[in-house]
PDB file of C-alpha atoms in Angstrom:
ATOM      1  CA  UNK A   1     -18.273   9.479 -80.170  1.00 42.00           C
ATOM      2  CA  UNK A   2     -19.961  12.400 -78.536  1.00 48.00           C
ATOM      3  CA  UNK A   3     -22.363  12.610 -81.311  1.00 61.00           C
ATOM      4  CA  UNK A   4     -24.216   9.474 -79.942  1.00 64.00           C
ATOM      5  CA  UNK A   5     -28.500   9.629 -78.825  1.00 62.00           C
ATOM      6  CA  UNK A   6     -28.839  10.297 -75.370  1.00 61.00           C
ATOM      7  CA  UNK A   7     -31.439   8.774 -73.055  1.00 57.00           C
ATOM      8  CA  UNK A   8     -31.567   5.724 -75.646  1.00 61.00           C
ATOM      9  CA  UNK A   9     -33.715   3.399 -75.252  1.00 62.00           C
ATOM     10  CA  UNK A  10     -32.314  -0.093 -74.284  1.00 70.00           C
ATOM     11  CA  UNK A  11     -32.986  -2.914 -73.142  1.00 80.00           C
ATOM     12  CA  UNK A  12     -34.452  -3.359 -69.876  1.00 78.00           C
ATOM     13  CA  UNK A  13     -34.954  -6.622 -68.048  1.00 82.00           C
ATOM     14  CA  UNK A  14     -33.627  -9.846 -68.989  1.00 78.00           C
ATOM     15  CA  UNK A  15     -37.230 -11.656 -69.296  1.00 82.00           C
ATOM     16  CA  UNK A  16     -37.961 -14.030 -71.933  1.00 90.00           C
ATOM     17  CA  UNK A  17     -41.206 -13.583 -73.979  1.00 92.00           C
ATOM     18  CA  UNK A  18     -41.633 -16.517 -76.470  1.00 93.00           C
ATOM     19  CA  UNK A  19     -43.353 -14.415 -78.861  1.00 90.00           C
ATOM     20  CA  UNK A  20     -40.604 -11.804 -78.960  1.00 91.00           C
ATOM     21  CA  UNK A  21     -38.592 -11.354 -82.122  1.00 91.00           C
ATOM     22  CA  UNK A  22     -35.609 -11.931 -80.248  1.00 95.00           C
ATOM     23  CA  UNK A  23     -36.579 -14.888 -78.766  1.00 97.00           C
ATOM     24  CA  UNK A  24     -33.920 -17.444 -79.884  1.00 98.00           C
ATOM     25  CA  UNK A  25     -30.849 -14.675 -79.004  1.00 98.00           C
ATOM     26  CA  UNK A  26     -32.167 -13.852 -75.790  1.00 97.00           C
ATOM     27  CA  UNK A  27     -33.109 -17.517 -74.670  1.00 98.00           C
ATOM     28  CA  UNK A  28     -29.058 -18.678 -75.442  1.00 98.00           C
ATOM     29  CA  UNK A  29     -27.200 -15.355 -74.300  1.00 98.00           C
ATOM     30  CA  UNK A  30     -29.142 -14.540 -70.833  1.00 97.00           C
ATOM     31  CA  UNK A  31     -28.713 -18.721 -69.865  1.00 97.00           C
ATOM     32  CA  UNK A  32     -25.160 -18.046 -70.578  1.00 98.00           C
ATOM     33  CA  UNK A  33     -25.122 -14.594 -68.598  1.00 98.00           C
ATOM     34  CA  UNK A  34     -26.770 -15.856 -65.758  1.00 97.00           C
ATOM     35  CA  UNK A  35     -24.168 -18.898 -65.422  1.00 98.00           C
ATOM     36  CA  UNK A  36     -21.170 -16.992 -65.854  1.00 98.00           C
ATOM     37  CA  UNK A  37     -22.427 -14.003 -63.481  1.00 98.00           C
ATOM     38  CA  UNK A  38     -23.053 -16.973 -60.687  1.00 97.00           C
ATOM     39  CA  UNK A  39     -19.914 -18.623 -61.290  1.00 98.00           C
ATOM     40  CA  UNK A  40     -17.526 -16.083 -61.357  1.00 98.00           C
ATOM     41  CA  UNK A  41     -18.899 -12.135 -60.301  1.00 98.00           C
ATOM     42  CA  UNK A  42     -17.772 -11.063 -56.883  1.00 98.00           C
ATOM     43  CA  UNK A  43     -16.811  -8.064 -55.084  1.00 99.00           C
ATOM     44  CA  UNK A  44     -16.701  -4.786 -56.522  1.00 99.00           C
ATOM     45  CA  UNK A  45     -18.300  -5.028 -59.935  1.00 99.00           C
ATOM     46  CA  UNK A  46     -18.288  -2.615 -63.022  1.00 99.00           C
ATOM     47  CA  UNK A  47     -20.446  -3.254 -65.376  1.00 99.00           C
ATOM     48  CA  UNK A  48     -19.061  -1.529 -68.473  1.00 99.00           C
ATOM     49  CA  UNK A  49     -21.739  -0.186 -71.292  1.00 98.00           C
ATOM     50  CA  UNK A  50     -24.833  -0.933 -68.289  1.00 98.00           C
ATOM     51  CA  UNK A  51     -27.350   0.696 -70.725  1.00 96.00           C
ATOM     52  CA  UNK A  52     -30.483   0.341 -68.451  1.00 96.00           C
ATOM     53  CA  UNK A  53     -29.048  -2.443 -66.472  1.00 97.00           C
ATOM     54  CA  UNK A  54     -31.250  -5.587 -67.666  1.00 96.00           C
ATOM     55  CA  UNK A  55     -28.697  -8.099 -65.454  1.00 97.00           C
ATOM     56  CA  UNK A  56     -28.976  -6.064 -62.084  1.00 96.00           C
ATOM     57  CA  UNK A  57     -31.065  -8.402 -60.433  1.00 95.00           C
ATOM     58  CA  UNK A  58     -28.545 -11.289 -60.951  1.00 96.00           C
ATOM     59  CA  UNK A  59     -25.490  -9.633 -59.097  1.00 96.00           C
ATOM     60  CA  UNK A  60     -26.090 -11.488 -55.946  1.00 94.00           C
ATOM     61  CA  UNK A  61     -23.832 -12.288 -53.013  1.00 95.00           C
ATOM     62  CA  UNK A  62     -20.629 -12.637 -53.292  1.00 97.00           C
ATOM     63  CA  UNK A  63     -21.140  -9.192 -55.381  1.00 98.00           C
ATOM     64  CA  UNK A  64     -20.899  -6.450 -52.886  1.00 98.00           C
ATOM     65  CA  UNK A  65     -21.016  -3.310 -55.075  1.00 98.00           C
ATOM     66  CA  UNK A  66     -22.591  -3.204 -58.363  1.00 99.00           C
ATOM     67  CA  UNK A  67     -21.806   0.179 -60.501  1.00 99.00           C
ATOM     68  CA  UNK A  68     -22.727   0.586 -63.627  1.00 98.00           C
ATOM     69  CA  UNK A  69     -20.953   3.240 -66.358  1.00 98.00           C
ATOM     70  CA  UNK A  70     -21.895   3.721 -70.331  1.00 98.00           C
ATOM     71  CA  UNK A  71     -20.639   6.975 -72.804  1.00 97.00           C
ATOM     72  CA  UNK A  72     -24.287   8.195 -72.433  1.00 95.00           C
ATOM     73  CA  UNK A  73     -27.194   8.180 -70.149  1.00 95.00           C
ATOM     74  CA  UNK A  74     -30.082   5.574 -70.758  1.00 92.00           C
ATOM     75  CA  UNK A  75     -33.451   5.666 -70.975  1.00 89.00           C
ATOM     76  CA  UNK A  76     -34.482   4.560 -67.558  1.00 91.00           C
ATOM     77  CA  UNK A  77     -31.842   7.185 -66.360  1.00 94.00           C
ATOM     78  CA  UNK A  78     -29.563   3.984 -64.708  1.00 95.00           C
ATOM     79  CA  UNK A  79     -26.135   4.917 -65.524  1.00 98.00           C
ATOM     80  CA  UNK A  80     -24.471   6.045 -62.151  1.00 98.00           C
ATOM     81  CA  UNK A  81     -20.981   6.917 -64.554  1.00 98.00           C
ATOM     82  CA  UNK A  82     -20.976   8.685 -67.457  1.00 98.00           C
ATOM     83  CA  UNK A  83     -17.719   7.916 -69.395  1.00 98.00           C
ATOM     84  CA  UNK A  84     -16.041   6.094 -72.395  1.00 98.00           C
ATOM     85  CA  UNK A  85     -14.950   2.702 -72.033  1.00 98.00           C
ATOM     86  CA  UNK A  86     -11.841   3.948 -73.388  1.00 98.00           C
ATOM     87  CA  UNK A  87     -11.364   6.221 -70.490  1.00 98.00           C
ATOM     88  CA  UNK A  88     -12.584   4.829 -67.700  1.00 99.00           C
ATOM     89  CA  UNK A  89     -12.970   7.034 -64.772  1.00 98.00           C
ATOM     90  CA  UNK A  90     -11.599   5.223 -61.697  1.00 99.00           C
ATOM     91  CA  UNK A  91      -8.866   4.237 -60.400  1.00 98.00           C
ATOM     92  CA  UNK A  92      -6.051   1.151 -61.065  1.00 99.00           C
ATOM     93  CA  UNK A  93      -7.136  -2.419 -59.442  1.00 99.00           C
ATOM     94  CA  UNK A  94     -10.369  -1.062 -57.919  1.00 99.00           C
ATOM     95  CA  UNK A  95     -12.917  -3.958 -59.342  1.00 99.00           C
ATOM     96  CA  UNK A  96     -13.139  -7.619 -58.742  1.00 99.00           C
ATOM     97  CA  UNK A  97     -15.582  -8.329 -61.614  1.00 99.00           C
ATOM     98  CA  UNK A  98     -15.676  -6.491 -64.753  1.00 99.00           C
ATOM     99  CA  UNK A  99     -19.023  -7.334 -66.822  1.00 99.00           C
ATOM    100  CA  UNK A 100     -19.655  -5.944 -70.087  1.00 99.00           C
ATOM    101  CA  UNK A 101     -22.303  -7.526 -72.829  1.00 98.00           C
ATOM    102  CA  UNK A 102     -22.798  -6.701 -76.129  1.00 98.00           C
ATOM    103  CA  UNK A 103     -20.688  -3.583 -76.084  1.00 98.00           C
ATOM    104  CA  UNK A 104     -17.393  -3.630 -77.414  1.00 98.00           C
ATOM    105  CA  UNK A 105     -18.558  -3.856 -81.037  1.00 98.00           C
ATOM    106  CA  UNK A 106     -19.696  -0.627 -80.522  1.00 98.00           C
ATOM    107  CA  UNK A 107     -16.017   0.880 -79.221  1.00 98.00           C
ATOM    108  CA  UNK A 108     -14.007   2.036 -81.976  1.00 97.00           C
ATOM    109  CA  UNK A 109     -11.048   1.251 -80.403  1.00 98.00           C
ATOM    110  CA  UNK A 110     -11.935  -1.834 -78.608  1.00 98.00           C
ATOM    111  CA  UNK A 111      -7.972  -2.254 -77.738  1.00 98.00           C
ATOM    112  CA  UNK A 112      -7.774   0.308 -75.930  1.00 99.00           C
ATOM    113  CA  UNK A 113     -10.795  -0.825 -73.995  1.00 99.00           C
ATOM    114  CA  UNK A 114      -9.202  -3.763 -72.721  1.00 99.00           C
ATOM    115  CA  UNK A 115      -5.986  -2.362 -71.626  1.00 99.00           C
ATOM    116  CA  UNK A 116      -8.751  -0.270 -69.555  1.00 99.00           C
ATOM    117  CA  UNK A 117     -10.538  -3.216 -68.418  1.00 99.00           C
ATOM    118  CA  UNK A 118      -7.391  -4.604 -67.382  1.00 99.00           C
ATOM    119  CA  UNK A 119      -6.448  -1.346 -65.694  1.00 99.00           C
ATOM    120  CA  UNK A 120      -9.369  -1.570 -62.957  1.00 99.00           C
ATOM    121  CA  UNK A 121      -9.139  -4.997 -62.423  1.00 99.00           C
ATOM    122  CA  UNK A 122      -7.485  -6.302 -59.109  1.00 99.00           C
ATOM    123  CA  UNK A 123      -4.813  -9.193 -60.380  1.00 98.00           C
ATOM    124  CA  UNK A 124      -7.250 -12.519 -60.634  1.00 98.00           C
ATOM    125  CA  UNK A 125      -9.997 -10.385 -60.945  1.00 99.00           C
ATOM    126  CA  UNK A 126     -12.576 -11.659 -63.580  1.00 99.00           C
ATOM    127  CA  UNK A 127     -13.462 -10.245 -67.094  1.00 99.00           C
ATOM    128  CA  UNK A 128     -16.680 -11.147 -68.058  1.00 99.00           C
ATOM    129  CA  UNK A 129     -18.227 -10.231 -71.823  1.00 99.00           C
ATOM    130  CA  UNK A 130     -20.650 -11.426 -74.357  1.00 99.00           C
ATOM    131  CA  UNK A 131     -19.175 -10.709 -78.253  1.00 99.00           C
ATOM    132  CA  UNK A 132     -21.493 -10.692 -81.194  1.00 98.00           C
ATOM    133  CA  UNK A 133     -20.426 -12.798 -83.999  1.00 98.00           C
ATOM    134  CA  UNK A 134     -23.784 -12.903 -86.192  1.00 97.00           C
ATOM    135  CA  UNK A 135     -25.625 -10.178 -86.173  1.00 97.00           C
ATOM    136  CA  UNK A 136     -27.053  -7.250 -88.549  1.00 94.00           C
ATOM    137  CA  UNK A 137     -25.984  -3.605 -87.598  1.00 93.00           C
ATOM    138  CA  UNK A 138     -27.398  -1.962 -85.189  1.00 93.00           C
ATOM    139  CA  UNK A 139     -26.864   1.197 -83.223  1.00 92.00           C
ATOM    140  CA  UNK A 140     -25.090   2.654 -86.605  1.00 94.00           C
ATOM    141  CA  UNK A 141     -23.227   4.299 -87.045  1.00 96.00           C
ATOM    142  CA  UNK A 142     -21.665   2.865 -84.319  1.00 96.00           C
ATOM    143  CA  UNK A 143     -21.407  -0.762 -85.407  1.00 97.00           C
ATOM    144  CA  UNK A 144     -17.642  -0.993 -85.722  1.00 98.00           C
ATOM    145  CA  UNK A 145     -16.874  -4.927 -85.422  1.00 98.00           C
ATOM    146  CA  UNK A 146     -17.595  -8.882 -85.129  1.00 98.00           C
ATOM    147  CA  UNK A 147     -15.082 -11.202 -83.317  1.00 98.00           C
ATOM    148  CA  UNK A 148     -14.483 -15.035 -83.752  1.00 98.00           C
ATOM    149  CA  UNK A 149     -13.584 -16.847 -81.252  1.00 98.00           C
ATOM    150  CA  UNK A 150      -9.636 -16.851 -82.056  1.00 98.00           C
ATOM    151  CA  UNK A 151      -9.960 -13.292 -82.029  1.00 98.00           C
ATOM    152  CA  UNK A 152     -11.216 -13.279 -79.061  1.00 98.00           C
ATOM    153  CA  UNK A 153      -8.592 -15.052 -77.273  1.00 98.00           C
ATOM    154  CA  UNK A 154      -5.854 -13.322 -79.307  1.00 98.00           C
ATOM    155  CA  UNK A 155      -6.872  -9.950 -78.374  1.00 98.00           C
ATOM    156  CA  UNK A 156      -7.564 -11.284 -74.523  1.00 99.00           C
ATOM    157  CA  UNK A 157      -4.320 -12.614 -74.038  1.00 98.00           C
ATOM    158  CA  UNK A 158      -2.758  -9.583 -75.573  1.00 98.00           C
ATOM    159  CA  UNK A 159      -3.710  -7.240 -72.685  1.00 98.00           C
ATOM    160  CA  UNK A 160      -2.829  -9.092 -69.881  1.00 98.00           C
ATOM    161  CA  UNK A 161      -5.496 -11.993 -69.411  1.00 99.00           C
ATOM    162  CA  UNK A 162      -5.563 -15.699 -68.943  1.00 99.00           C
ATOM    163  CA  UNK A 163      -9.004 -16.967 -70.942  1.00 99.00           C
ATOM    164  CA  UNK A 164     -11.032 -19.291 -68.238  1.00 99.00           C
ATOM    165  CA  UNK A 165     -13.650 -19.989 -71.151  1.00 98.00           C
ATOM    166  CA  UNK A 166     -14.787 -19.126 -74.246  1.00 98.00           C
ATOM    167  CA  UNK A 167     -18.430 -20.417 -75.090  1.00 97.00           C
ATOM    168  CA  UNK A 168     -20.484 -19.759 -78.300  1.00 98.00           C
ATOM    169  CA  UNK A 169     -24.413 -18.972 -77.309  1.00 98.00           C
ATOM    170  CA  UNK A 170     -26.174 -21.274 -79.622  1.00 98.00           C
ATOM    171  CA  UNK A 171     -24.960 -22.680 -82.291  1.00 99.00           C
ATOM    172  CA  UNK A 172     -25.789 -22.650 -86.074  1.00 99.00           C
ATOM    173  CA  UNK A 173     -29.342 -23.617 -86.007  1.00 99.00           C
ATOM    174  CA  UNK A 174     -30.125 -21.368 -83.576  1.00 99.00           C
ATOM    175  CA  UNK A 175     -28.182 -18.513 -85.791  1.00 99.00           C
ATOM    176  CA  UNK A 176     -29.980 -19.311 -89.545  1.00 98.00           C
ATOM    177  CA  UNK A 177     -33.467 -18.994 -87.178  1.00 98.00           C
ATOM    178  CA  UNK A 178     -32.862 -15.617 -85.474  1.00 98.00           C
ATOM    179  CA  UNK A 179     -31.188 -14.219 -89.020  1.00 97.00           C
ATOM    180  CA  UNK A 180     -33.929 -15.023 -90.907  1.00 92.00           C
ATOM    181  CA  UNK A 181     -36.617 -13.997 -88.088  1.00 91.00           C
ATOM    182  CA  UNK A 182     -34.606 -10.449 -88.213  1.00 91.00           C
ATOM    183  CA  UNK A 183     -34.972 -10.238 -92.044  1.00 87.00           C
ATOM    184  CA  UNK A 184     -38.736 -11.215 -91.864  1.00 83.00           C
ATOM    185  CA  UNK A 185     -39.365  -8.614 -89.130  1.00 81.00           C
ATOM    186  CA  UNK A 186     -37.288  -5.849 -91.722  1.00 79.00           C
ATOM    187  CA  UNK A 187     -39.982  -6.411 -94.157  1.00 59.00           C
ATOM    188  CA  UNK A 188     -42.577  -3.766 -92.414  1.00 53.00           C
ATOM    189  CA  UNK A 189     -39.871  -1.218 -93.760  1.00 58.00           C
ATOM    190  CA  UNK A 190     -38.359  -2.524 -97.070  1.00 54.00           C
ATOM    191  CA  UNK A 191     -40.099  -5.752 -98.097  1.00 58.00           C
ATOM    192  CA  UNK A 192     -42.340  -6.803-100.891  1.00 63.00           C
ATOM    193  CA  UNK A 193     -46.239  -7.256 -99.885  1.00 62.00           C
ATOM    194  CA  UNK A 194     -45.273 -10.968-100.151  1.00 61.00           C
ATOM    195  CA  UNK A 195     -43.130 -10.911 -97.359  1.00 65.00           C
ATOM    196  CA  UNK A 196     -45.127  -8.612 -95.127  1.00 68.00           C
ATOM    197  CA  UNK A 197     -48.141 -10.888 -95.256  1.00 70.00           C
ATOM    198  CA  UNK A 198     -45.814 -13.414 -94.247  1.00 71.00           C
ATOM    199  CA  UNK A 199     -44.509 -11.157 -91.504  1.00 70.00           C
ATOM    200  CA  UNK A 200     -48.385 -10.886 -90.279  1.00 72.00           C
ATOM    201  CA  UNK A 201     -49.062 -14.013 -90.388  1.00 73.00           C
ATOM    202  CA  UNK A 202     -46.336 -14.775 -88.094  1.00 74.00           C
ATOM    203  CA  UNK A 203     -47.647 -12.566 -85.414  1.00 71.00           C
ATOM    204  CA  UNK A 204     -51.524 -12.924 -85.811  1.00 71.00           C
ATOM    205  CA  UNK A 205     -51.384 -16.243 -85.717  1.00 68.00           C
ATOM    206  CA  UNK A 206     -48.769 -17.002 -83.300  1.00 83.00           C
ATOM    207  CA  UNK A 207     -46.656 -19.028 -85.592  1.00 88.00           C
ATOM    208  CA  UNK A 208     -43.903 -17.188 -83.838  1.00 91.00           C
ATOM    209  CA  UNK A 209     -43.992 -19.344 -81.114  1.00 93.00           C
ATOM    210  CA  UNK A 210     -43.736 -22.792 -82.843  1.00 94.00           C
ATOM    211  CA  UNK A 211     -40.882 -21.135 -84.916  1.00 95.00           C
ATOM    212  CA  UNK A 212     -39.199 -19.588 -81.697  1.00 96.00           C
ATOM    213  CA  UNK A 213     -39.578 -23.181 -79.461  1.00 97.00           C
ATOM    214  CA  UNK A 214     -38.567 -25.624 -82.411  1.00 98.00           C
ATOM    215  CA  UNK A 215     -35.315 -23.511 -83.355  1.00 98.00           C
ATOM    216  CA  UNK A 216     -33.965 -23.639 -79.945  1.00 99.00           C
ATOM    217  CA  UNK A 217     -35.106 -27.446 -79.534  1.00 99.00           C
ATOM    218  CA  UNK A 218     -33.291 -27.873 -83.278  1.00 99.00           C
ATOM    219  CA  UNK A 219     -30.423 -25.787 -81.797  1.00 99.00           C
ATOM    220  CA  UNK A 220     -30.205 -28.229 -78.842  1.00 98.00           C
ATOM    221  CA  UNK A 221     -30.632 -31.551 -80.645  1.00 98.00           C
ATOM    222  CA  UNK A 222     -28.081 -31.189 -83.426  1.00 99.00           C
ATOM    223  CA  UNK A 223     -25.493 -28.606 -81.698  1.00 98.00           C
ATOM    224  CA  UNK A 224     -22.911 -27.022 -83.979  1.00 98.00           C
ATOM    225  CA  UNK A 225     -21.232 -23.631 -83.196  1.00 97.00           C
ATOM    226  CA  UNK A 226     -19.112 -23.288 -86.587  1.00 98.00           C
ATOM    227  CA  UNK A 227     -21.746 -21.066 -86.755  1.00 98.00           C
ATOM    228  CA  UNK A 228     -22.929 -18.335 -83.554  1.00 99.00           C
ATOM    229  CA  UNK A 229     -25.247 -15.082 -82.730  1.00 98.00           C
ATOM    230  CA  UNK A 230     -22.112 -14.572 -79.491  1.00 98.00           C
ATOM    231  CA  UNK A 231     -19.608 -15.587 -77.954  1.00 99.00           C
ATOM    232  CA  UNK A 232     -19.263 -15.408 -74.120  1.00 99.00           C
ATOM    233  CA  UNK A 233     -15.421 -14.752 -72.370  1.00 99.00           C
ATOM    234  CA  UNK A 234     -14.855 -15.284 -69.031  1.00 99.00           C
ATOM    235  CA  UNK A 235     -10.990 -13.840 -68.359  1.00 99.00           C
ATOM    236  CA  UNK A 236      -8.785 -13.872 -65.521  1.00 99.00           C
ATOM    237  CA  UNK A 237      -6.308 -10.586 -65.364  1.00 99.00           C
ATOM    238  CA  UNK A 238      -3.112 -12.159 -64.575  1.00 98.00           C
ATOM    239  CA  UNK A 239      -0.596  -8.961 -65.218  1.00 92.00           C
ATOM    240  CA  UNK A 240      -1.244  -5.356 -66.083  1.00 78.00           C
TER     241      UNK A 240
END
């Protein structure tokens, strides 16, 4: 893994922007992040693969000690702990909150990452993680996996957890929408001039934003998650 970019550039705030590519993702999985974070972060908090932090500003009271750690520095230079999440450099039961999102695809043993997790978690403490399910490959070549939701909770309970919820962030609409926004957006690179006018029409004429508002509303109004972009996991550790 030490062959990875350093200083990459991540994402950096969790704002929305309606005209954003991402829209559709983003609008589900921060809603869900900023729930769960609310509900359940306190204490001491890790958060595991920070990148350039987007979430800091939600780690309110009761959180009294946000650190972040990631396998490289970030862009924005954010990353107070440089290590694996495979070898995590503190000690046993030191963190109350453990919050990692959109990361453990990217650990090729992701196993071994949640003994870990489990390791620095006080008993009761709280696992919190967002899991990809849908999604084209990024970051490659480290793009190792996608998780259902069984899998989830198999590999969960497995190292020493107790699942307090499982929740998929959007359902199927809101899935075929984003998928086929990513393959649009591709098109600058490897599409046919048919598909890149389509591509610029999307943006110079805002049709983006009728696209982006009526998936989520379609999303909303005819909910079905056999079909997700993520799962989130909120996990108690209840032995280790």
């Amino acid at each position: 893994m030490s062959g990875r970019q350093k200083n990459l550039n991540r994402l950096a705030n969790a704002d929305l922007h309606v005209l954003n590519q991402h829209y559709i993702i983003n609008y589900f999985l921060f809603k869900d992040i900023k729930w769960a974070l609310q509900k359940f972060a306190t204490g001491k908090t890790l958060d595991l693969g920070c990148g350039n932090k987007p979430y800091r500003e939600l780690f309110k009271f009761p959180v009294t000690e946000y650190i972040g750690c990631d396998i490289i520095q970030s862009s924005g230079n954010l990353v107070d702990v440089i290590c694996p999440a495979t070898e995590l450099k503190f000690e046993d039961g030191v963190f109350d909150t453990v919050f990692s999102t959109q990361v453990i695809e990217h650990v090729d043993d992701h196993r071994k990452m949640l003994a870990e997790t489990n390791r620095v978690l006080k008993l009761n403490g709280k696992a919190i993680f967002t899991i990809p399910f849908s999604w084209e490959l990024h970051e490659e070549p480290y793009d190792f996996f996608r998780f259902s939701k069984y899998g989830i909770e198999y590999l969960f309970k497995k190292y020493g957890f107790e699942i307090v919820q499982i929740q998929s962030n959007g359902g199927k609409w809101a899935a075929i929408f984003q998928l086929f926004l990513n393959t649009l957006f591709s098109a600058r690179k490897y599409g046919t001039l048919r598909s890149k006018f389509i591509k610029h029409f999307f943006i110079t004429f805002r049709f983006i934003y009728f696209y982006n508002k009526f998936a989520v509303w379609l999303d909303k109004k005819y909910f079905d998650d056999i079909l997700t972009l993520n799962y989130l996991v909120v996990a108690k550790k209840i032995n280790g």
